Coordinates of C-alpha atoms in Angstrom, one line a residue:
M821 CA -5.8 -20.9 65.0
R822 CA -7.8 -22.4 62.2
R823 CA -8.1 -26.2 62.5
F824 CA -7.2 -28.2 59.5
L825 CA -8.2 -31.9 59.7
V826 CA -8.5 -34.9 57.5
G827 CA -11.8 -36.5 56.9
V828 CA -11.8 -40.3 56.4
A829 CA -12.2 -41.2 52.7
A830 CA -15.6 -42.5 51.9
A831 CA -16.0 -44.1 48.5
A832 CA -19.2 -43.1 46.8
V833 CA -20.7 -42.8 43.4
V834 CA -21.6 -39.3 42.3
A835 CA -24.8 -38.9 40.4
A836 CA -25.3 -36.0 38.1
G837 CA -28.3 -34.8 36.1
A838 CA -26.3 -34.8 32.9
V839 CA -27.5 -34.2 29.4
A840 CA -25.7 -36.4 26.9
G841 CA -23.5 -34.5 24.4
P842 CA -23.0 -35.2 20.7
A843 CA -22.0 -38.7 19.6
V844 CA -18.2 -39.1 19.2
P845 CA -17.0 -40.1 15.7
A846 CA -14.5 -42.9 15.3
G847 CA -10.9 -41.7 15.1
A848 CA -11.5 -38.6 17.2
A849 CA -8.3 -36.6 17.6
T850 CA -6.4 -37.1 20.8
P851 CA -4.9 -33.9 22.1
T852 CA -1.1 -33.9 22.5
V853 CA 1.1 -32.3 25.2
A854 CA 1.2 -28.6 24.4
Y855 CA 4.3 -27.6 26.3
K856 CA 6.7 -29.0 28.8
G857 CA 5.8 -29.2 32.5
A858 CA 2.5 -27.2 32.7
N859 CA 0.1 -29.9 31.5
T860 CA -0.1 -33.6 30.8
A861 CA -1.9 -35.4 28.0
A862 CA -4.9 -35.8 30.4
V863 CA -5.1 -32.1 31.0
Q864 CA -5.7 -30.2 27.8
D865 CA -7.9 -27.4 26.6
D866 CA -8.8 -28.7 23.1
F867 CA -12.5 -28.8 23.4
N868 CA -13.2 -29.4 19.7
G869 CA -10.3 -31.8 18.9
D870 CA -8.8 -29.6 16.1
G871 CA -5.3 -29.9 17.6
Y872 CA -5.2 -26.4 19.0
R873 CA -5.6 -25.5 22.6
D874 CA -8.6 -23.3 23.4
L875 CA -8.9 -20.5 25.9
A876 CA -11.6 -20.6 28.5
V877 CA -12.3 -17.2 29.9
G878 CA -14.4 -16.8 33.0
A879 CA -16.8 -13.9 33.3
P880 CA -18.6 -14.5 36.6
S881 CA -20.1 -11.1 36.7
A882 CA -21.6 -11.3 33.2
A883 CA -25.3 -10.8 32.9
D884 CA -27.6 -13.5 31.5
G885 CA -30.3 -11.4 29.9
S886 CA -31.8 -9.4 32.7
V887 CA -30.1 -11.5 35.4
E888 CA -27.2 -9.6 36.7
S889 CA -23.9 -11.5 37.6
A890 CA -25.3 -14.9 36.8
G891 CA -22.0 -15.6 35.1
A892 CA -20.6 -17.0 31.9
V893 CA -17.6 -18.8 30.4
V894 CA -16.4 -17.8 26.9
V895 CA -14.4 -20.3 25.0
L896 CA -12.1 -18.7 22.4
Y897 CA -11.0 -21.4 20.0
G898 CA -7.3 -21.6 19.2
S899 CA -5.8 -21.6 15.7
A900 CA -2.4 -21.1 14.0
S901 CA -3.2 -17.4 14.2
G902 CA -4.3 -17.5 17.9
T903 CA -7.7 -16.6 19.2
S904 CA -10.3 -14.1 18.2
G905 CA -13.7 -12.9 19.5
S906 CA -15.4 -14.3 16.4
R907 CA -14.5 -18.0 17.0
R908 CA -16.1 -18.6 20.3
T909 CA -18.7 -20.4 22.4
V910 CA -20.5 -18.7 25.3
V911 CA -21.6 -21.1 28.0
T912 CA -24.0 -20.1 30.7
Q913 CA -26.5 -22.0 33.0
A914 CA -29.1 -21.1 30.4
S915 CA -27.2 -23.0 27.7
E916 CA -28.9 -26.1 26.4
G917 CA -28.1 -29.2 28.5
V918 CA -26.2 -27.2 31.2
P919 CA -27.6 -28.1 34.7
G920 CA -29.1 -25.3 36.8
E921 CA -30.5 -21.9 35.8
P922 CA -29.0 -18.4 35.8
E923 CA -29.6 -16.6 39.0
A924 CA -28.3 -13.2 40.2
W925 CA -24.9 -13.3 41.7
D926 CA -24.3 -17.0 41.1
G927 CA -20.9 -16.3 39.7
F928 CA -20.8 -19.1 37.1
G929 CA -17.2 -19.2 35.8
A930 CA -15.5 -17.9 38.9
A931 CA -13.1 -20.9 38.5
T932 CA -12.5 -23.2 35.5
A933 CA -10.5 -26.2 34.6
S934 CA -10.3 -28.7 31.8
A935 CA -9.6 -32.4 31.3
D936 CA -10.8 -35.2 29.1
L937 CA -13.0 -36.7 31.8
D938 CA -14.8 -39.3 29.7
G939 CA -11.8 -40.4 27.6
D940 CA -13.2 -39.6 24.1
G941 CA -10.3 -37.5 23.0
Y942 CA -11.9 -34.2 23.6
A943 CA -11.2 -31.9 26.6
D944 CA -14.2 -31.2 28.8
L945 CA -14.8 -27.8 30.6
I946 CA -15.2 -27.9 34.4
V947 CA -16.8 -24.8 35.8
G948 CA -17.1 -23.6 39.4
T949 CA -20.1 -21.6 40.6
P950 CA -19.1 -21.0 44.2
D951 CA -21.8 -18.4 45.1
E952 CA -24.7 -20.5 43.8
G953 CA -27.4 -21.4 46.4
V954 CA -28.4 -25.0 46.8
G955 CA -31.8 -25.3 48.4
D956 CA -31.8 -22.9 51.3
A957 CA -28.0 -22.8 51.6
V958 CA -26.9 -19.5 50.2
G959 CA -23.4 -19.6 48.7
R960 CA -23.2 -23.4 48.9
G961 CA -21.6 -23.6 45.4
T962 CA -21.8 -26.1 42.6
V963 CA -19.5 -27.6 39.9
N964 CA -20.6 -28.3 36.3
V965 CA -18.9 -30.3 33.5
I966 CA -19.6 -29.2 29.9
W967 CA -18.7 -32.0 27.4
G968 CA -16.3 -31.4 24.5
G969 CA -16.8 -32.9 21.1
P970 CA -16.2 -32.4 17.4
N971 CA -18.4 -29.3 17.3
G972 CA -17.1 -27.9 20.6
L973 CA -18.9 -27.8 23.9
S974 CA -22.4 -29.0 24.4
G975 CA -24.4 -30.8 27.2
G976 CA -23.3 -31.1 30.7
G977 CA -23.6 -32.6 34.2
T978 CA -22.9 -31.8 37.8
L979 CA -20.2 -33.0 40.2
S980 CA -22.3 -33.3 43.3
A981 CA -20.8 -32.8 46.8
P982 CA -20.6 -36.0 48.7
S983 CA -23.1 -36.9 51.5
G984 CA -22.2 -35.1 54.7
Y985 CA -20.2 -32.4 52.9
G986 CA -19.7 -29.3 55.0
A987 CA -20.9 -30.8 58.2
G988 CA -24.0 -28.6 58.4
R989 CA -22.3 -25.4 57.2
T990 CA -24.1 -23.5 54.5
S991 CA -21.9 -20.9 52.8
C992 CA -19.1 -23.2 51.6
R993 CA -18.3 -21.8 48.1
F994 CA -17.9 -25.3 46.7
G995 CA -16.0 -24.9 43.4
E996 CA -13.9 -21.9 44.5
S997 CA -10.9 -23.7 43.0
L998 CA -10.5 -26.6 40.7
A999 CA -7.5 -28.9 39.8
V1000 CA -7.1 -31.9 37.5
G1001 CA -4.6 -34.7 37.0
D1002 CA -4.0 -38.4 37.2
L1003 CA -3.6 -39.1 40.9
N1004 CA -3.7 -43.0 40.8
G1005 CA -1.8 -43.8 37.6
D1006 CA -4.8 -45.3 35.8
G1007 CA -4.6 -42.9 32.9
A1008 CA -7.9 -41.2 33.7
P1009 CA -7.8 -37.6 35.1
D1010 CA -9.2 -37.0 38.6
V1011 CA -10.7 -33.8 39.8
A1012 CA -10.0 -31.9 43.1
V1013 CA -12.5 -29.3 44.2
G1014 CA -11.5 -26.6 46.8
S1015 CA -13.9 -24.7 49.0
Q1016 CA -14.2 -22.9 52.3
C1017 CA -15.6 -26.0 53.9
E1018 CA -13.5 -29.0 52.8
G1019 CA -11.7 -30.4 49.8
V1020 CA -13.3 -33.1 47.7
V1021 CA -11.6 -35.5 45.2
Y1022 CA -13.4 -37.2 42.3
T1023 CA -11.7 -40.2 40.8
G1024 CA -11.9 -40.8 37.1
P1025 CA -12.9 -42.0 34.7
F1026 CA -16.2 -40.2 34.3
T1027 CA -19.2 -41.3 32.3
R1028 CA -21.3 -39.2 30.0
T1029 CA -24.0 -39.3 32.7
G1030 CA -21.7 -37.4 35.0
R1031 CA -20.6 -40.2 37.3
S1032 CA -17.1 -40.5 38.6
A1033 CA -15.6 -43.9 39.7
A1034 CA -15.5 -42.7 43.3
V1035 CA -15.5 -39.5 45.4
R1036 CA -14.0 -38.8 48.8
D1037 CA -13.9 -36.1 51.4
G1038 CA -10.2 -35.4 51.4
I1039 CA -9.9 -32.5 53.8
S1040 CA -12.1 -31.0 56.6
G1041 CA -11.7 -27.3 57.3
E1042 CA -11.0 -24.7 54.7
S1043 CA -9.3 -26.1 51.6
R1044 CA -9.6 -23.1 49.3
G1045 CA -6.9 -24.1 46.8
A1046 CA -6.0 -27.4 45.2
V1047 CA -2.9 -28.1 43.0
I1048 CA -2.2 -31.3 41.1
G1049 CA 1.0 -32.3 39.3
D1050 CA 3.9 -34.8 39.1
V1051 CA 6.7 -33.7 41.3
D1052 CA 8.6 -37.0 41.5
G1053 CA 8.7 -38.0 37.9
D1054 CA 6.9 -41.3 38.3
G1055 CA 4.1 -40.4 35.9
T1056 CA 1.5 -40.1 38.6
S1057 CA 0.4 -36.7 39.9
E1058 CA 0.6 -35.5 43.5
L1059 CA -2.1 -33.5 45.3
F1060 CA -1.5 -30.4 47.3
W1061 CA -4.0 -28.4 49.4
L1062 CA -3.7 -24.6 50.1
P1063 CA -6.3 -23.9 52.9
G1064 CA -5.9 -20.1 52.7
L1065 CA -5.0 -17.5 55.4
E1066 CA -4.8 -18.7 59.0
D1067 CA -4.0 -17.2 62.4
G1068 CA -0.2 -16.7 62.6
N1069 CA 0.4 -17.5 58.9
G1070 CA -0.5 -14.6 56.6
R1071 CA 1.0 -16.4 53.6
G1072 CA -1.1 -19.6 53.9
P1073 CA 0.0 -23.2 54.7
V1074 CA 0.7 -26.0 52.1
Y1075 CA -0.3 -29.6 52.7
T1076 CA 0.3 -32.8 50.7
D1077 CA -2.3 -35.4 50.4
D1078 CA -1.4 -39.0 49.5
G1079 CA -5.0 -40.0 48.7
T1080 CA -5.6 -42.4 51.5
G1081 CA -8.0 -40.3 53.4
T1082 CA -6.2 -40.9 56.7
L1083 CA -4.8 -38.4 59.1
S1084 CA -1.2 -39.6 58.4
G1085 CA -1.9 -39.2 54.6
V1086 CA -1.9 -35.4 54.8
T1087 CA 1.3 -33.7 55.7
R1088 CA 2.0 -30.1 56.3
L1089 CA 5.1 -28.6 54.6
P1090 CA 6.2 -26.4 57.4
L1091 CA 8.6 -24.2 55.3
A1092 CA 6.2 -23.7 52.4
H1093 CA 3.4 -21.1 51.9
G1094 CA 0.9 -20.2 49.4
L1095 CA -2.6 -19.1 48.6
T1096 CA -2.6 -20.3 45.0
G1097 CA -0.3 -22.5 43.0
Q1098 CA 0.5 -24.5 39.9
I1099 CA 3.1 -27.2 39.0
G1100 CA 5.5 -27.0 36.1
D1101 CA 9.1 -27.9 35.3
V1102 CA 10.9 -24.6 35.9
N1103 CA 14.5 -26.0 35.8
G1104 CA 14.0 -28.6 33.0
D1105 CA 15.1 -31.6 35.1
G1106 CA 12.0 -33.6 34.3
Y1107 CA 10.4 -33.1 37.7
G1108 CA 7.5 -30.8 38.3
D1109 CA 8.1 -27.9 40.6
L1110 CA 5.4 -26.4 42.8
V1111 CA 5.0 -22.6 42.3
T1112 CA 2.8 -20.8 44.9
G1113 CA 1.7 -17.2 45.3
S1114 CA 1.1 -15.2 48.5
Y1115 CA -0.2 -11.7 47.9
D1116 CA -1.4 -10.7 51.3
D1117 CA 1.2 -8.3 52.8
D1118 CA -0.8 -7.0 55.8
A1119 CA 1.4 -4.4 57.5
G1120 CA 0.1 -5.5 60.9
D1121 CA 0.9 -9.2 60.4
P1122 CA 4.5 -10.2 61.0
S1123 CA 3.7 -13.5 59.2
A1124 CA 2.4 -11.8 56.1
A1125 CA 4.1 -11.9 52.7
H1126 CA 6.9 -9.7 51.5
V1127 CA 5.8 -6.1 50.9
G1128 CA 3.8 -6.2 47.7
G1129 CA 3.5 -10.0 47.6
E1130 CA 5.7 -12.9 46.7
I1131 CA 5.9 -16.3 45.0
E1132 CA 7.7 -19.4 46.2
V1133 CA 9.2 -22.3 44.2
L1134 CA 9.5 -25.8 45.8
Y1135 CA 11.6 -27.9 43.4
G1136 CA 10.6 -31.4 42.7
G1137 CA 13.0 -34.4 42.5
P1138 CA 13.0 -38.2 42.6
D1139 CA 11.7 -38.2 46.1
G1140 CA 9.1 -35.5 45.4
I1141 CA 8.9 -32.5 47.8
S1142 CA 9.8 -33.2 51.3
S1143 CA 8.7 -31.3 54.4
S1144 CA 12.3 -30.2 55.0
R1145 CA 12.7 -28.6 51.6
T1146 CA 13.3 -24.8 51.7
P1147 CA 11.5 -22.9 49.0
Q1148 CA 12.9 -20.2 46.8
V1149 CA 11.2 -16.9 47.4
L1150 CA 10.9 -14.2 44.7
S1151 CA 9.3 -10.7 44.9
Q1152 CA 9.5 -7.4 43.1
D1153 CA 12.5 -6.6 45.2
T1154 CA 14.4 -9.7 44.0
A1155 CA 17.4 -8.9 41.8
D1156 CA 16.4 -8.2 38.1
V1157 CA 12.7 -8.5 38.8
P1158 CA 11.0 -5.4 37.3
G1159 CA 9.4 -2.9 39.7
A1160 CA 9.5 -2.6 43.4
G1161 CA 7.4 -4.1 46.2
E1162 CA 4.8 -1.7 47.4
R1163 CA 2.2 -2.3 50.0
G1164 CA -0.9 -3.8 48.5
D1165 CA 0.4 -4.6 45.0
G1166 CA -1.0 -8.1 45.0
F1167 CA 2.0 -9.7 43.4
G1168 CA 1.2 -13.4 43.4
Y1169 CA -2.6 -13.1 43.4
A1170 CA -2.6 -15.0 40.1
L1171 CA 0.1 -17.1 38.5
S1172 CA 0.7 -19.5 35.6
V1173 CA 3.5 -21.8 34.5
G1174 CA 4.5 -22.6 31.0
D1175 CA 7.3 -22.4 28.4
T1176 CA 7.0 -19.1 26.4
D1177 CA 10.1 -19.4 24.3
G1178 CA 10.4 -23.2 23.7
D1179 CA 13.7 -23.6 25.5
G1180 CA 12.5 -26.5 27.6
F1181 CA 12.3 -24.5 30.9
A1182 CA 8.9 -23.4 32.2
D1183 CA 8.5 -19.7 32.9
V1184 CA 6.2 -18.2 35.5
L1185 CA 3.7 -15.4 34.8
V1186 CA 2.7 -13.5 37.9
G1187 CA -0.2 -11.1 38.3
A1188 CA -0.1 -8.0 40.5
P1189 CA -3.7 -6.6 39.9
D1190 CA -3.5 -3.9 42.5
E1191 CA -0.2 -2.4 41.3
A1192 CA -0.4 1.4 40.9
I1193 CA 0.8 2.7 37.6
G1194 CA 2.1 6.1 38.5
T1195 CA -0.7 7.7 40.4
V1196 CA -3.3 5.4 38.9
A1197 CA -4.4 3.0 41.7
E1198 CA -5.2 -0.6 41.1
A1199 CA -4.4 -0.4 37.4
G1200 CA -2.4 -3.7 37.5
M1201 CA 0.8 -5.2 36.1
V1202 CA 2.1 -8.7 35.1
T1203 CA 5.7 -10.0 35.4
L1204 CA 7.2 -12.9 33.4
L1205 CA 10.0 -14.7 35.3
R1206 CA 12.2 -17.0 33.3
G1207 CA 13.0 -20.6 34.0
S1208 CA 16.6 -21.9 33.6
A1209 CA 18.8 -24.9 34.5
A1210 CA 19.5 -23.0 37.8
G1211 CA 15.8 -22.5 38.5
L1212 CA 13.5 -19.5 38.3
T1213 CA 15.3 -16.2 37.9
G1214 CA 14.7 -12.5 37.5
T1215 CA 17.4 -12.4 34.8
G1216 CA 15.7 -11.7 31.4
S1217 CA 12.3 -11.1 33.1
A1218 CA 9.8 -8.7 31.6
A1219 CA 6.8 -6.8 32.8
W1220 CA 3.8 -5.3 31.1
E1221 CA 0.9 -3.0 32.0
Q1222 CA -1.5 -0.9 29.9
N1223 CA 0.9 2.0 29.6
T1224 CA 3.6 -0.3 28.2
A1225 CA 4.4 0.5 24.5
D1226 CA 2.3 -1.7 22.1
V1227 CA -0.1 -2.8 24.8
P1228 CA -3.6 -1.7 23.7
G1229 CA -5.5 0.6 26.0
V1230 CA -4.4 2.8 28.8
A1231 CA -3.9 2.2 32.6
E1232 CA -7.0 3.3 34.4
E1233 CA -8.0 3.1 38.1
G1234 CA -9.5 -0.2 38.9
D1235 CA -8.6 -2.0 35.7
T1236 CA -6.9 -4.8 37.7
F1237 CA -4.7 -5.9 34.8
G1238 CA -3.4 -9.3 35.9
A1239 CA -6.3 -10.4 38.2
A1240 CA -6.0 -13.6 36.2
V1241 CA -3.1 -14.8 34.0
H1242 CA -2.5 -17.8 31.8
L1243 CA 0.3 -19.4 29.8
A1244 CA -0.8 -21.7 27.0
D1245 CA 0.3 -22.5 23.5
L1246 CA -2.8 -21.4 21.6
T1247 CA -1.1 -21.4 18.2
G1248 CA 0.5 -24.9 18.2
D1249 CA 4.1 -23.5 17.6
G1250 CA 5.4 -25.0 20.9
R1251 CA 5.6 -21.6 22.7
A1252 CA 3.0 -20.5 25.2
E1253 CA 1.2 -17.3 24.7
V1254 CA 0.9 -14.7 27.6
V1255 CA -2.7 -14.2 28.4
V1256 CA -3.9 -11.6 30.9
G1257 CA -7.3 -10.9 32.3
V1258 CA -8.4 -7.3 32.9
P1259 CA -11.8 -7.8 34.5
G1260 CA -12.1 -4.1 35.6
E1261 CA -11.6 -2.7 32.1
D1262 CA -14.5 -0.4 31.1
T1263 CA -17.9 -2.0 31.3
A1264 CA -17.3 -5.7 30.7
G1265 CA -13.6 -6.5 31.1
C1266 CA -11.1 -7.7 28.5
V1267 CA -8.3 -10.2 27.8
W1268 CA -4.9 -9.2 26.5
T1269 CA -2.7 -11.8 24.6
A1270 CA 0.9 -11.6 23.5
R1271 CA 2.5 -14.3 21.3
G1272 CA 5.2 -16.6 22.6
A1273 CA 8.4 -16.3 20.6
A1274 CA 12.0 -17.7 20.6
A1275 CA 13.2 -14.4 22.0
G1276 CA 10.4 -14.3 24.6
P1277 CA 7.0 -12.8 24.3
S1278 CA 6.6 -9.2 23.1
A1279 CA 3.9 -6.7 23.2
V1280 CA 4.4 -5.9 19.5
G1281 CA 1.4 -7.2 17.7
S1282 CA -0.4 -8.1 20.9
T1283 CA -4.2 -8.1 20.9
T1284 CA -7.1 -7.3 23.2
I1285 CA -10.6 -8.9 23.2
S1286 CA -13.3 -7.1 25.1
G1287 CA -16.2 -8.7 26.8
P1288 CA -18.8 -7.3 24.4
T1289 CA -16.6 -8.5 21.4
A1290 CA -16.7 -12.0 23.1
G1291 CA -20.4 -11.9 23.6
V1292 CA -20.8 -11.0 27.2
T1293 CA -22.0 -7.8 28.9
S1294 CA -22.8 -6.6 32.4
L1295 CA -25.8 -4.7 33.7
D1296 CA -23.6 -3.0 36.3
A1297 CA -20.5 -1.1 35.1
S1298 CA -18.9 -1.6 38.5
Q1299 CA -19.1 -5.4 38.0
P1300 CA -17.6 -6.1 34.6
G1301 CA -15.7 -9.4 35.1
F1302 CA -14.7 -10.8 31.7
G1303 CA -11.2 -12.1 32.2
S1304 CA -11.7 -12.9 35.9
S1305 CA -10.5 -16.5 35.5
F1306 CA -8.7 -18.9 33.2
T1307 CA -7.8 -22.6 33.8
S1308 CA -4.6 -21.3 35.6
P1309 CA -5.1 -20.5 39.3
H1310 CA -5.9 -17.3 41.1
F1311 CA -6.9 -16.7 44.6
G1312 CA -10.6 -16.5 45.8
G1313 CA -12.3 -18.4 43.1

């Protein structure tokens, strides 16, 4: 059985070799909440302050010149008409002011998040590079911050792992997951970093030199996933850790962390499971709900997920989420959910929470990247489950894949449509767009987007942006990667 222990919190100041970004003009626009439940004012994606959320797309297998799989993040800027490949910024470790340098197989962009870390009214981009070597430690991992401003992203810093991190272990994949939110109610976003060694929490606010107010070792042992959101309605977010697979639990355990850094401060939720997760208000009661995904359906493991994968919903309330709360479980075999659970579909590998029709109930988009379409293996599919006053339901749900009418392209083996998914209002109309990563598409991957609408998203008029159109390529056609990550969670960094 994997051990999962709490490390005593040690306050420390994190230094980062940051390069200052552009000066911030007086009266810089402050982003507003884009849609109910899935974000807070401190967690926005508006990097240039124009009032539209932007889309950060990870391409961890992108080449940087002749350096294969160094990685990149493409920011597609939002507008009233959505995103396009022509309004973009490509960020790599070769970009001016970004710490580090591009090296083969670093995987810059394997995980991303955003928050206004320095309080200037512009969202900042947080990038995980979990396979980057640090000194002689291969796969140690790093996390960079790229600063937002009136001209978009520029300059950057590093969130350094605290002293003693990893207890002598080398391959930790620091930055495999990222989560942001206000954990202490001071109005400044905090950052949680997941890895295969231990979880780390950085307390805001952050300065332009890359310093946080404090940093603590939150969890010892694997803490691969972190989730932050307000589940008790008090205006302060809660922190959950998802360590990953463990012996006797093929769906993964879920822990709460009260931030004290003590053993009693971390509590296992014995009835809950998940390998990845996000918080949003699914039933519209004003309390955030924890939605988790478990895709591993190993036939030889009786503790594994439902055949094909599953998601769970733990509903929040005035007392938060207690250890005795039983989650709602949904799969492709749940009534009215499209498709059927088949071994290895990967339903729940990626998920995102947001209101796609503006009805006040957050919906849940679920990726099943290994879903076979007919005889085409690992082509992939996504499913949108609808929120309601009664909770998440299969009623009115929809599914899309690349053989669906009006979806550009065609289902091909290994496309992995749905390896990453994202719900975000990119047009400012109060309805979240459906965004799907297709990292296995052709030679560089692509992103598919369908507009949110009062009747629900539709493939009619949907668009696709390929990696080359967005400015990234791969030197190895078997490692395309554009669309591998968004600021919504997926398993594995």
